[in-house]
Amino acid sequence: MRLIVIGGDAAGMSAAAQARRGRGPDELEIHAFELGRFVSYSACGIPYWIGGVVDGRDRLIARTPAEFRKAGIEVHTRHEVTGIDLDARTVTVRDLDAGSTRREGFDELVYATGATPVRPPWADITGKGVFGVQTLEDGDALREWLATEKPETAVVIGAGYIGVEIAEALIKRGLRVTLVERAQQPMGTIDDDMGALLATTIRDLGIDLRTGVTVQGLETANGKIRAVATDAGPLPAGVVVIGLGVRPNTALAEAAGLPLGATGGLRTDQRQQVAGGVWAAGDCTEVHHRVSGGQVHVPLGTHANKQGRVAGINIGGGHATFPGVIGTAVTKLCDLEVARTGLSSAEAARARFETVTATIESTNRAGYFPGAVPMTVKVIAERETGMLLGAQIVGRTEAAKRIDAFAVAIWNRMTVGEMTGLDLGYAPPYAPVWDPILVAARKAEQELDRHRP
Amino acid sequence: MRLIVIGGDAAGMSAAAQARRGRGPDELEIHAFELGRFVSYSACGIPYWIGGVVDGRDRLIARTPAEFRKAGIEVHTRHEVTGIDLDARTVTVRDLDAGSTRREGFDELVYATGATPVRPPWADITGKGVFGVQTLEDGDALREWLATEKPETAVVIGAGYIGVEIAEALIKRGLRVTLVERAQQPMGTIDDDMGALLATTIRDLGIDLRTGVTVQGLETANGKIRAVATDAGPLPAGVVVIGLGVRPNTALAEAAGLPLGATGGLRTDQRQQVAGGVWAAGDCTEVHHRVSGGQVHVPLGTHANKQGRVAGINIGGGHATFPGVIGTAVTKLCDLEVARTGLSSAEAARARFETVTATIESTNRAGYFPGAVPMTVKVIAERETGMLLGAQIVGRTEAAKRIDAFAVAIWNRMTVGEMTGLDLGYAPPYAPVWDPILVAARKAEQELDRHRP
C-alpha cells in the first residue's frame, strides 16, 4: 500500500508518523512532498527567532528529512504537487530543483497543505522589503533584509497574534515600529475591553499602535518599500510585515473536486477523511466548534498536530476521531499574557446566544506574596442556563495558562455556578485563596442572578 | 435574629461576611468569638513569613476585627467558647483577658473551630523550643525563639506540606535542618516515585532528609530542647517544629452531641448544616470526596472559604451547596513545584479501583524556547473505563497550576481518551505543541490499550 502526504509540516508529518506506527514499511510505503526546504518545524516560533529570543532557525525544526527517512518515511522537499487525480489515484509532482515533473500513485492520500497568508491586492507590488512570516523561508528572507538593509522603521499591518508578536520582535531589534490595525482594538479575537488592556501594553513598549486605520497601499522607491499609505496618512517603512491572517490553502483540492466548507477549508469527517482514502488535516481544513456548533477555520499548530495524528492512526488501521475545538489561544507580549477560550462576546452574539458577562481583577498569587501582580479575567455565560461560553485573561505572569481550566470547563459544558465549587490548586505562591477563576465564576453567577426575573 | 460564630478564621469569618450580605444589621446580629488574638488570616502563609519571604505578620491578615465591626460583625478575640447548649440555644464564653465567663444566646450557630495539630505523647515535654505552625501566635513564638536563642540546628518532624515548607524556611534562615519522615518518601499525598523526585530536591537544598525514621522522643536540657531521639539515633536540635498534620477540632461539638463522621470531622449536609440552625465549616468538618465517594478530612484554606461562604449564604436566606472536593493541592519547594489532584495510587487502591498509570517527561515551554525545563506528569486512570482518577506533577516552573486542568477534567469524570482531544492553550512561551497534560493523557490511553483483552 502507498501513502502520499502533501505538505510536510505539523499535520502532514504527524499523519505520516502515526501511519508508520500502525503499519510497518513492508505494509505501507510513505512519501511526503513538501514545497519548501524544511519539514516538521514550529511556524509559531518564527516571531521569537526574528526577535532573537530563539537562537537560530534550526532550533525550530522538530525532525529533519533524514530523521524521517530513518523511520521509513520518504520526505521530498522542494517538490510541489500540482495536481490530484482522484480517479486515477495519482498526484502530479514537480521537482523544483530538477525542473522535472512526474506522476506518483497512491492508495491513501493526506492533504496537509496548510494555509496561505491573506495578501490584499495592494500588497502585490514589485518593490522589495514586504514580508509574511508563514514559513521558515519567510523568516530567512525577513532576517536577511533586516541584516543587510538595516531599516530603521517598520510597519506591521494587522494586530492579531502574529502582528503583535512580530511588532515586539522588531522593537526588540531596535527598529521604530508602527502597528496598524483597522479595528478599534488589537487582537480582535478578544473583546474590546480586554483588547484595550493589551493596547496600553503595546504602546508602553514603544510600539506606535494605530487602531481604526485602514491601509490603502504600499509606496516604493528604487524597488524597495518606502512607506505604507493609510487613510490616516503615510507611514514611513524600511520594512513591512503583513499579518492579516491566513486562508486555507485548498486550490489543489478544489481542482480535484474535494468538498470545501463555507469557511473555505476542507470539510472532513471526525476521522479526518474527506473522501474514500483521502484525508485532510491542519490549517487547510475547517473544524467543528463545540460551543457555537458551527464550522470554523482555526489555523493553530496544536490542532494541526492532533488532526494529523488522528488521520495517521486511522490510516494505520486504528480508530481515532478529532472532537473539534473551542477556540483556546494564548499569546505573550513582553511580560503581558493574553488568553482566550470559547466564544468572545461578538462570537456569542453571532451564534445567537443571550449572554451575561463578568469581569474581575485579582492577582496571580496571594496578595501578600512577593511577585503578586494584577490579572483581569472576563467570563461570558449564557443568560438562560448559566453555561460558560467563553473566558479571557490578561495578566502579567502566571496568567495565560489559567485559561486551560476554563477550557476544560467549557469542554464539559459547566455552568458558572458549578464552577464556583471547583477544587483548584491553592497555595500562596500560586494563587489567592479564591483563585481568579473562581472569583470570576462567582461574579458571573451574581450577574446571572441579577438578570433572573 | 442572632448568629454566633465560633472561630474567627477563614471558614467562620466567610460565613459571617456572607450572612451579613444576605441580612442587614436590623435583621441579624452577628458575634464571632475567637480564641486567639487574630482573625481572618492566612495560616498557609506562615511558613513564608517564618522564612522571610513574606515581610511581616500583618501581611497575612486579610481583615482586622475593626474592619469586621465596620461591616456590622462584632468580633471578640481572646474569647474561648467553652460549651454549647443546643436546647437552651446558648454558648458559654470565657473572656480570657478579663477572666470572666458569660452566656450568649443564638438563633443560628456556625461552628468553625478549625483543626488541632497532631502532637504525639512524646511531644508533651516541659522543655521549650518545640513549635507547631498552626496559628499566627505559633509563628510569633517560633520567630521569637529563632531571634533570641539563635539555634544552629533544627529538626522538622514530618515531611508533608507544612514540614517541607518549614524546612525550607529554616534553611533559608541559615540553620542546619534535618527533616524526619517515618515513610520512605516525603509528601505521602503523592506516589512514591513522584516523592522521590521531591526528595532529591530537598537534599539538593542542603536539608538533611531522613526517611524511614521514627521519632521516639524529645531530649531537653536546662528546660530547652536539645535533641530528637529516633530509631536511627539522636538528632541535635536547637529548635523543633512538628508538622505531623492536624485533626478536626471537635471537642465542643462532641460534648454538645453534634454528629461526627468516621474521619473525626463534623458531618454536615451539602448546605453545611449539622443540625437545625447549627452550621459547620472548614478544618473541623469532613467533606465528600467526589472521586472515592467517601468522606475525607482535607484541612485547606480554599475549602474553608468555600464552605464558610456556603453556610453564610444559607444563613443569609439564600441557597448554596458545597459540592465536595477532589483532593487538589499544590506546593513549592524553592523552584520545585509539586501538585496533585484526585486519588493517588494508594488512595485509588483503597477505594478499590483497578488502575493503570502513565508517567511522562515533558517541558513547561516549547523545547526550543528559553527557560524550557523538565516536568514530570503522572496520570492514574481506571482500567475498565479509562476515567481519570488522579494526576500528579513535579516540575521547576509553570508546572503546579497545570494541575487545575486535570482537576476540572476529574470533576467532570473525563476519560484519558477524551482528554487527548482537549483544546488547551498553546504558544511557544507557554507549552510544547503537545502540552504535557495531553502527552500524559496519550500515554495513559496507550497503557489502557495494552491492558485491554
mmCIF file of N, CA and C in Angstrom, chain A residues 21 42 44-45 48 53-54 59-60 301-303 305-306 309 323 325-328 330-332 337 367-370 400-402 404-405 407-409 411-412 414 420-430 433-435 438 442 445-446, chain B residues 21 42 44-45 48 53-54 59-60 301-303 305-306 309 323 325-328 330-332 337 367-370 400-402 404-405 407-409 411-412 414 420-431 433-435 438 442 445-446:
data_model
loop_
_atom_site.group_PDB
_atom_site.id
_atom_site.type_symbol
_atom_site.label_atom_id
_atom_site.label_comp_id
_atom_site.label_asym_id
_atom_site.label_seq_id
_atom_site.Cartn_x
_atom_site.Cartn_y
_atom_site.Cartn_z
ATOM 1 N N ARG A 21 3.539 4.130 12.614
ATOM 2 C CA ARG A 21 3.407 3.365 13.863
ATOM 3 C C ARG A 21 2.417 2.217 13.689
ATOM 4 N N SER A 42 8.282 24.498 13.750
ATOM 5 C CA SER A 42 7.314 25.280 14.507
ATOM 6 C C SER A 42 7.170 26.653 13.879
ATOM 7 N N CYS A 44 4.954 28.708 14.673
ATOM 8 C CA CYS A 44 4.617 29.612 15.780
ATOM 9 C C CYS A 44 5.855 30.199 16.432
ATOM 10 N N GLY A 45 6.995 29.545 16.209
ATOM 11 C CA GLY A 45 8.218 30.029 16.834
ATOM 12 C C GLY A 45 8.921 31.109 16.015
ATOM 13 N N TYR A 48 9.714 34.586 17.458
ATOM 14 C CA TYR A 48 10.727 34.575 18.523
ATOM 15 C C TYR A 48 12.129 34.434 17.958
ATOM 16 N N VAL A 53 14.929 35.854 20.417
ATOM 17 C CA VAL A 53 14.650 35.125 21.660
ATOM 18 C C VAL A 53 15.058 33.664 21.496
ATOM 19 N N VAL A 54 14.736 33.121 20.331
ATOM 20 C CA VAL A 54 15.157 31.760 20.000
ATOM 21 C C VAL A 54 16.377 31.867 19.090
ATOM 22 N N ARG A 59 16.693 25.522 15.559
ATOM 23 C CA ARG A 59 16.040 25.197 16.833
ATOM 24 C C ARG A 59 14.546 24.964 16.649
ATOM 25 N N LEU A 60 13.990 25.527 15.574
ATOM 26 C CA LEU A 60 12.548 25.408 15.349
ATOM 27 C C LEU A 60 12.163 24.113 14.643
ATOM 28 N N GLY A 301 -1.039 25.286 15.373
ATOM 29 C CA GLY A 301 -0.209 24.085 15.369
ATOM 30 C C GLY A 301 -0.760 22.967 16.232
ATOM 31 N N THR A 302 -1.392 23.337 17.321
ATOM 32 C CA THR A 302 -1.881 22.307 18.233
ATOM 33 C C THR A 302 -3.007 21.484 17.602
ATOM 34 N N HIS A 303 -3.880 22.167 16.821
ATOM 35 C CA HIS A 303 -4.936 21.416 16.131
ATOM 36 C C HIS A 303 -4.342 20.590 14.982
ATOM 37 N N ASN A 305 -1.445 19.248 14.705
ATOM 38 C CA ASN A 305 -0.828 18.043 15.247
ATOM 39 C C ASN A 305 -1.868 16.997 15.614
ATOM 40 N N LYS A 306 -2.929 17.445 16.291
ATOM 41 C CA LYS A 306 -3.949 16.486 16.726
ATOM 42 C C LYS A 306 -4.664 15.867 15.523
ATOM 43 N N ARG A 309 -2.425 13.476 13.702
ATOM 44 C CA ARG A 309 -2.314 12.232 14.465
ATOM 45 C C ARG A 309 -3.543 11.357 14.248
ATOM 46 N N PRO A 323 -12.258 15.697 18.051
ATOM 47 C CA PRO A 323 -13.533 16.099 18.649
ATOM 48 C C PRO A 323 -13.910 17.549 18.407
ATOM 49 N N VAL A 325 -12.900 21.914 18.289
ATOM 50 C CA VAL A 325 -12.133 22.904 19.049
ATOM 51 C C VAL A 325 -13.101 23.782 19.843
ATOM 52 N N ILE A 326 -12.523 24.533 20.778
ATOM 53 C CA ILE A 326 -13.338 25.533 21.483
ATOM 54 C C ILE A 326 -12.685 26.904 21.423
ATOM 55 N N GLY A 327 -11.667 27.039 20.568
ATOM 56 C CA GLY A 327 -11.123 28.380 20.343
ATOM 57 C C GLY A 327 -10.147 28.871 21.400
ATOM 58 N N THR A 328 -9.418 27.936 22.028
ATOM 59 C CA THR A 328 -8.439 28.351 23.018
ATOM 60 C C THR A 328 -7.200 28.921 22.334
ATOM 61 N N VAL A 330 -3.474 31.453 23.329
ATOM 62 C CA VAL A 330 -2.700 32.257 24.280
ATOM 63 C C VAL A 330 -1.574 32.954 23.534
ATOM 64 N N THR A 331 -1.192 34.119 24.018
ATOM 65 C CA THR A 331 -0.008 34.759 23.460
ATOM 66 C C THR A 331 0.658 35.603 24.531
ATOM 67 N N LYS A 332 1.838 36.110 24.193
ATOM 68 C CA LYS A 332 2.648 36.838 25.157
ATOM 69 C C LYS A 332 3.166 38.081 24.471
ATOM 70 N N GLU A 337 0.517 38.686 29.356
ATOM 71 C CA GLU A 337 -0.014 37.409 28.908
ATOM 72 C C GLU A 337 -1.488 37.580 28.543
ATOM 73 N N GLY A 367 -2.228 37.902 47.627
ATOM 74 C CA GLY A 367 -1.909 39.334 47.562
ATOM 75 C C GLY A 367 -0.660 39.698 48.341
ATOM 76 N N TYR A 368 -0.392 38.964 49.439
ATOM 77 C CA TYR A 368 0.757 39.295 50.287
ATOM 78 C C TYR A 368 2.045 38.642 49.818
ATOM 79 N N PHE A 369 1.952 37.784 48.786
ATOM 80 C CA PHE A 369 3.132 37.022 48.376
ATOM 81 C C PHE A 369 3.959 37.831 47.376
ATOM 82 N N PRO A 370 5.291 37.842 47.535
ATOM 83 C CA PRO A 370 6.123 38.600 46.599
ATOM 84 C C PRO A 370 5.846 38.177 45.153
ATOM 85 N N ALA A 400 -1.831 33.356 31.628
ATOM 86 C CA ALA A 400 -2.404 32.811 30.390
ATOM 87 C C ALA A 400 -2.824 31.353 30.528
ATOM 88 N N LYS A 401 -1.966 30.517 31.131
ATOM 89 C CA LYS A 401 -2.290 29.092 31.151
ATOM 90 C C LYS A 401 -3.427 28.772 32.116
ATOM 91 N N ARG A 402 -3.846 29.745 32.914
ATOM 92 C CA ARG A 402 -5.066 29.530 33.690
ATOM 93 C C ARG A 402 -6.257 29.316 32.780
ATOM 94 N N ASP A 404 -6.608 27.197 30.649
ATOM 95 C CA ASP A 404 -6.864 25.768 30.450
ATOM 96 C C ASP A 404 -7.987 25.251 31.353
ATOM 97 N N ALA A 405 -8.048 25.749 32.578
ATOM 98 C CA ALA A 405 -9.127 25.308 33.472
ATOM 99 C C ALA A 405 -10.475 25.739 32.904
ATOM 100 N N ALA A 407 -10.991 26.200 29.745
ATOM 101 C CA ALA A 407 -11.179 25.406 28.525
ATOM 102 C C ALA A 407 -11.781 24.041 28.851
ATOM 103 N N VAL A 408 -11.278 23.406 29.902
ATOM 104 C CA VAL A 408 -11.823 22.096 30.271
ATOM 105 C C VAL A 408 -13.254 22.245 30.790
ATOM 106 N N ALA A 409 -13.525 23.354 31.456
ATOM 107 C CA ALA A 409 -14.889 23.604 31.940
ATOM 108 C C ALA A 409 -15.853 23.782 30.765
ATOM 109 N N TRP A 411 -15.399 22.709 27.721
ATOM 110 C CA TRP A 411 -15.445 21.405 27.046
ATOM 111 C C TRP A 411 -16.541 20.534 27.634
ATOM 112 N N ASN A 412 -16.689 20.633 28.955
ATOM 113 C CA ASN A 412 -17.659 19.801 29.671
ATOM 114 C C ASN A 412 -18.979 20.512 29.946
ATOM 115 N N MET A 414 -19.847 23.136 31.630
ATOM 116 C CA MET A 414 -20.144 23.517 33.011
ATOM 117 C C MET A 414 -20.851 24.867 33.045
ATOM 118 N N THR A 420 -18.037 27.656 40.578
ATOM 119 C CA THR A 420 -17.655 28.293 41.848
ATOM 120 C C THR A 420 -17.205 27.274 42.883
ATOM 121 N N GLY A 421 -17.604 26.017 42.708
ATOM 122 C CA GLY A 421 -17.220 24.986 43.663
ATOM 123 C C GLY A 421 -15.953 24.239 43.309
ATOM 124 N N LEU A 422 -15.369 24.529 42.157
ATOM 125 C CA LEU A 422 -14.220 23.746 41.666
ATOM 126 C C LEU A 422 -13.064 23.698 42.667
ATOM 127 N N ASP A 423 -12.458 22.541 42.755
ATOM 128 C CA ASP A 423 -11.331 22.312 43.667
ATOM 129 C C ASP A 423 -10.028 22.561 42.897
ATOM 130 N N LEU A 424 -9.628 23.826 42.844
ATOM 131 C CA LEU A 424 -8.409 24.203 42.115
ATOM 132 C C LEU A 424 -7.230 24.313 43.067
ATOM 133 N N GLY A 425 -6.035 24.234 42.519
ATOM 134 C CA GLY A 425 -4.831 24.269 43.339
ATOM 135 C C GLY A 425 -4.680 25.589 44.079
ATOM 136 N N TYR A 426 -4.451 25.489 45.394
ATOM 137 C CA TYR A 426 -4.224 26.703 46.175
ATOM 138 C C TYR A 426 -3.002 26.562 47.068
ATOM 139 N N ALA A 427 -2.105 27.513 46.960
ATOM 140 C CA ALA A 427 -1.038 27.753 47.926
ATOM 141 C C ALA A 427 -0.587 29.185 47.647
ATOM 142 N N PRO A 428 -0.121 29.903 48.669
ATOM 143 C CA PRO A 428 0.170 31.335 48.490
ATOM 144 C C PRO A 428 1.064 31.686 47.298
ATOM 145 N N PRO A 429 2.075 30.853 46.921
ATOM 146 C CA PRO A 429 2.891 31.252 45.765
ATOM 147 C C PRO A 429 2.160 31.119 44.430
ATOM 148 N N TYR A 430 0.996 30.493 44.433
ATOM 149 C CA TYR A 430 0.330 30.153 43.172
ATOM 150 C C TYR A 430 -1.004 30.856 42.946
ATOM 151 N N VAL A 433 -6.501 32.674 47.911
ATOM 152 C CA VAL A 433 -7.274 31.536 48.410
ATOM 153 C C VAL A 433 -8.512 31.321 47.533
ATOM 154 N N TRP A 434 -9.030 32.396 46.944
ATOM 155 C CA TRP A 434 -10.018 32.274 45.868
ATOM 156 C C TRP A 434 -9.269 32.545 44.573
ATOM 157 N N ASP A 435 -9.026 31.512 43.808
ATOM 158 C CA ASP A 435 -8.339 31.688 42.538
ATOM 159 C C ASP A 435 -9.130 32.665 41.656
ATOM 160 N N LEU A 438 -12.208 31.340 40.130
ATOM 161 C CA LEU A 438 -13.374 31.187 40.991
ATOM 162 C C LEU A 438 -14.035 32.539 41.254
ATOM 163 N N ARG A 442 -17.849 33.392 40.359
ATOM 164 C CA ARG A 442 -18.775 33.930 41.364
ATOM 165 C C ARG A 442 -19.454 35.204 40.876
ATOM 166 N N GLU A 445 -21.988 34.430 38.343
ATOM 167 C CA GLU A 445 -23.180 33.866 38.971
ATOM 168 C C GLU A 445 -24.069 34.983 39.535
ATOM 169 N N GLN A 446 -23.429 35.973 40.151
ATOM 170 C CA GLN A 446 -24.190 37.122 40.671
ATOM 171 C C GLN A 446 -24.879 37.875 39.543
ATOM 172 N N ARG B 21 -24.156 39.846 54.138
ATOM 173 C CA ARG B 21 -24.600 40.277 52.797
ATOM 174 C C ARG B 21 -26.078 39.959 52.588
ATOM 175 N N SER B 42 -4.150 34.236 56.842
ATOM 176 C CA SER B 42 -3.746 33.117 56.014
ATOM 177 C C SER B 42 -2.755 32.233 56.760
ATOM 178 N N CYS B 44 -1.802 29.427 55.778
ATOM 179 C CA CYS B 44 -0.924 28.842 54.749
ATOM 180 C C CYS B 44 0.285 29.723 54.476
ATOM 181 N N GLY B 45 0.188 30.988 54.858
ATOM 182 C CA GLY B 45 1.298 31.898 54.588
ATOM 183 C C GLY B 45 2.363 31.878 55.667
ATOM 184 N N TYR B 48 6.059 31.078 54.939
ATOM 185 C CA TYR B 48 6.743 32.092 54.136
ATOM 186 C C TYR B 48 7.116 33.305 54.980
ATOM 187 N N VAL B 53 10.160 35.343 53.416
ATOM 188 C CA VAL B 53 9.683 35.627 52.054
ATOM 189 C C VAL B 53 8.562 36.667 52.114
ATOM 190 N N VAL B 54 7.687 36.492 53.089
ATOM 191 C CA VAL B 54 6.625 37.474 53.319
ATOM 192 C C VAL B 54 7.066 38.352 54.477
ATOM 193 N N ARG B 59 0.928 41.241 57.116
ATOM 194 C CA ARG B 59 0.638 40.998 55.701
ATOM 195 C C ARG B 59 -0.279 39.793 55.509
ATOM 196 N N LEU B 60 -0.273 38.894 56.500
ATOM 197 C CA LEU B 60 -1.077 37.675 56.370
ATOM 198 C C LEU B 60 -2.523 37.888 56.806
ATOM 199 N N GLY B 301 -7.304 26.012 53.312
ATOM 200 C CA GLY B 301 -7.973 27.310 53.339
ATOM 201 C C GLY B 301 -8.996 27.482 52.243
ATOM 202 N N THR B 302 -8.710 26.893 51.079
ATOM 203 C CA THR B 302 -9.617 27.088 49.955
ATOM 204 C C THR B 302 -10.977 26.423 50.213
ATOM 205 N N HIS B 303 -10.958 25.248 50.843
ATOM 206 C CA HIS B 303 -12.231 24.601 51.187
ATOM 207 C C HIS B 303 -12.940 25.364 52.308
ATOM 208 N N ASN B 305 -12.853 28.484 53.033
ATOM 209 C CA ASN B 305 -13.504 29.680 52.496
ATOM 210 C C ASN B 305 -14.795 29.335 51.763
ATOM 211 N N LYS B 306 -14.734 28.297 50.937
ATOM 212 C CA LYS B 306 -15.926 27.931 50.163
ATOM 213 C C LYS B 306 -17.050 27.456 51.086
ATOM 214 N N ARG B 309 -18.520 30.311 53.026
ATOM 215 C CA ARG B 309 -19.370 31.120 52.140
ATOM 216 C C ARG B 309 -20.732 30.443 51.946
ATOM 217 N N PRO B 323 -20.049 21.299 46.926
ATOM 218 C CA PRO B 323 -20.142 20.071 46.124
ATOM 219 C C PRO B 323 -19.104 19.006 46.461
ATOM 220 N N VAL B 325 -14.905 17.750 47.394
ATOM 221 C CA VAL B 325 -13.533 18.041 46.963
ATOM 222 C C VAL B 325 -13.023 16.884 46.101
ATOM 223 N N ILE B 326 -11.912 17.136 45.432
ATOM 224 C CA ILE B 326 -11.256 16.046 44.703
ATOM 225 C C ILE B 326 -9.783 15.934 45.080
ATOM 226 N N GLY B 327 -9.402 16.644 46.154
ATOM 227 C CA GLY B 327 -8.049 16.441 46.670
ATOM 228 C C GLY B 327 -6.959 17.186 45.928
ATOM 229 N N THR B 328 -7.286 18.347 45.364
ATOM 230 C CA THR B 328 -6.263 19.131 44.685
ATOM 231 C C THR B 328 -5.374 19.838 45.709
ATOM 232 N N VAL B 330 -1.285 21.958 45.916
ATOM 233 C CA VAL B 330 -0.034 22.370 45.277
ATOM 234 C C VAL B 330 0.913 22.898 46.345
ATOM 235 N N THR B 331 2.199 22.737 46.113
ATOM 236 C CA THR B 331 3.175 23.369 46.999
ATOM 237 C C THR B 331 4.438 23.666 46.224
ATOM 238 N N LYS B 332 5.321 24.400 46.893
ATOM 239 C CA LYS B 332 6.533 24.883 46.232
ATOM 240 C C LYS B 332 7.686 24.640 47.184
ATOM 241 N N GLU B 337 8.108 22.715 41.959
ATOM 242 C CA GLU B 337 6.662 22.812 42.102
ATOM 243 C C GLU B 337 6.074 21.405 42.150
ATOM 244 N N GLY B 367 10.286 23.156 23.582
ATOM 245 C CA GLY B 367 11.646 22.736 23.910
ATOM 246 C C GLY B 367 12.700 23.735 23.474
ATOM 247 N N TYR B 368 12.429 24.457 22.381
ATOM 248 C CA TYR B 368 13.417 25.410 21.864
ATOM 249 C C TYR B 368 13.329 26.774 22.531
ATOM 250 N N PHE B 369 12.317 26.975 23.373
ATOM 251 C CA PHE B 369 12.102 28.312 23.939
ATOM 252 C C PHE B 369 12.945 28.499 25.196
ATOM 253 N N PRO B 370 13.593 29.673 25.338
ATOM 254 C CA PRO B 370 14.412 29.889 26.536
ATOM 255 C C PRO B 370 13.599 29.672 27.814
ATOM 256 N N ALA B 400 2.962 23.567 38.513
ATOM 257 C CA ALA B 400 1.956 23.170 39.504
ATOM 258 C C ALA B 400 0.534 23.529 39.091
ATOM 259 N N LYS B 401 0.325 24.750 38.603
ATOM 260 C CA LYS B 401 -1.049 25.161 38.316
ATOM 261 C C LYS B 401 -1.628 24.453 37.092
ATOM 262 N N ARG B 402 -0.785 23.730 36.343
ATOM 263 C CA ARG B 402 -1.346 22.887 35.292
ATOM 264 C C ARG B 402 -2.276 21.832 35.883
ATOM 265 N N ASP B 404 -4.740 22.280 37.564
ATOM 266 C CA ASP B 404 -6.138 22.732 37.513
ATOM 267 C C ASP B 404 -6.891 22.131 36.321
ATOM 268 N N ALA B 405 -6.208 21.995 35.192
ATOM 269 C CA ALA B 405 -6.874 21.399 34.025
ATOM 270 C C ALA B 405 -7.237 19.942 34.331
ATOM 271 N N ALA B 407 -7.779 18.857 37.324
ATOM 272 C CA ALA B 407 -8.820 18.918 38.361
ATOM 273 C C ALA B 407 -10.194 19.100 37.724
ATOM 274 N N VAL B 408 -10.285 19.980 36.735
ATOM 275 C CA VAL B 408 -11.585 20.203 36.080
ATOM 276 C C VAL B 408 -11.979 18.953 35.289
ATOM 277 N N ALA B 409 -10.995 18.270 34.731
ATOM 278 C CA ALA B 409 -11.273 17.033 33.991
ATOM 279 C C ALA B 409 -11.815 15.957 34.934
ATOM 280 N N TRP B 411 -13.232 16.468 37.837
ATOM 281 C CA TRP B 411 -14.533 16.977 38.310
ATOM 282 C C TRP B 411 -15.650 16.525 37.367
ATOM 283 N N ASN B 412 -15.335 16.511 36.057
ATOM 284 C CA ASN B 412 -16.326 16.176 35.040
ATOM 285 C C ASN B 412 -16.240 14.727 34.568
ATOM 286 N N MET B 414 -13.984 12.931 33.115
ATOM 287 C CA MET B 414 -13.465 12.673 31.772
ATOM 288 C C MET B 414 -12.617 11.418 31.762
ATOM 289 N N THR B 420 -7.258 13.505 25.484
ATOM 290 C CA THR B 420 -6.244 13.695 24.437
ATOM 291 C C THR B 420 -6.697 14.712 23.395
ATOM 292 N N GLY B 421 -8.004 14.956 23.299
ATOM 293 C CA GLY B 421 -8.518 15.913 22.326
ATOM 294 C C GLY B 421 -8.673 17.324 22.859
ATOM 295 N N LEU B 422 -8.403 17.539 24.136
ATOM 296 C CA LEU B 422 -8.667 18.843 24.767
ATOM 297 C C LEU B 422 -7.970 19.991 24.052
ATOM 298 N N ASP B 423 -8.685 21.094 23.946
ATOM 299 C CA ASP B 423 -8.173 22.296 23.288
ATOM 300 C C ASP B 423 -7.547 23.205 24.352
ATOM 301 N N LEU B 424 -6.287 22.931 24.670
ATOM 302 C CA LEU B 424 -5.575 23.692 25.706
ATOM 303 C C LEU B 424 -4.730 24.789 25.057
ATOM 304 N N GLY B 425 -4.393 25.776 25.856
ATOM 305 C CA GLY B 425 -3.636 26.918 25.337
ATOM 306 C C GLY B 425 -2.260 26.509 24.838
ATOM 307 N N TYR B 426 -1.952 26.926 23.594
ATOM 308 C CA TYR B 426 -0.625 26.648 23.063
ATOM 309 C C TYR B 426 0.004 27.888 22.441
ATOM 310 N N ALA B 427 1.195 28.195 22.886
ATOM 311 C CA ALA B 427 2.106 29.127 22.225
ATOM 312 C C ALA B 427 3.486 28.793 22.783
ATOM 313 N N PRO B 428 4.544 28.994 21.990
ATOM 314 C CA PRO B 428 5.868 28.526 22.422
ATOM 315 C C PRO B 428 6.309 28.968 23.825
ATOM 316 N N PRO B 429 5.960 30.187 24.304
ATOM 317 C CA PRO B 429 6.414 30.547 25.653
ATOM 318 C C PRO B 429 5.675 29.804 26.760
ATOM 319 N N TYR B 430 4.606 29.102 26.417
ATOM 320 C CA TYR B 430 3.729 28.515 27.432
ATOM 321 C C TYR B 430 3.697 27.001 27.447
ATOM 322 N N ALA B 431 3.997 26.387 26.314
ATOM 323 C CA ALA B 431 3.808 24.936 26.244
ATOM 324 C C ALA B 431 4.427 24.403 24.961
ATOM 325 N N VAL B 433 3.908 22.019 21.661
ATOM 326 C CA VAL B 433 2.683 21.968 20.859
ATOM 327 C C VAL B 433 1.742 20.885 21.396
ATOM 328 N N TRP B 434 2.290 19.850 21.977
ATOM 329 C CA TRP B 434 1.512 18.907 22.794
ATOM 330 C C TRP B 434 1.789 19.255 24.244
ATOM 331 N N ASP B 435 0.842 19.871 24.907
ATOM 332 C CA ASP B 435 1.016 20.196 26.315
ATOM 333 C C ASP B 435 1.314 18.923 27.109
ATOM 334 N N LEU B 438 -1.538 16.699 27.726
ATOM 335 C CA LEU B 438 -2.007 15.873 26.608
ATOM 336 C C LEU B 438 -1.076 14.688 26.388
ATOM 337 N N ARG B 442 -2.252 10.861 26.493
ATOM 338 C CA ARG B 442 -1.983 9.923 25.398
ATOM 339 C C ARG B 442 -1.297 8.660 25.890
ATOM 340 N N GLU B 445 -3.669 6.499 27.672
ATOM 341 C CA GLU B 445 -4.564 5.828 26.716
ATOM 342 C C GLU B 445 -3.862 4.600 26.120
ATOM 343 N N GLN B 446 -2.580 4.764 25.803
ATOM 344 C CA GLN B 446 -1.812 3.621 25.287
ATOM 345 C C GLN B 446 -1.717 2.510 26.324
#
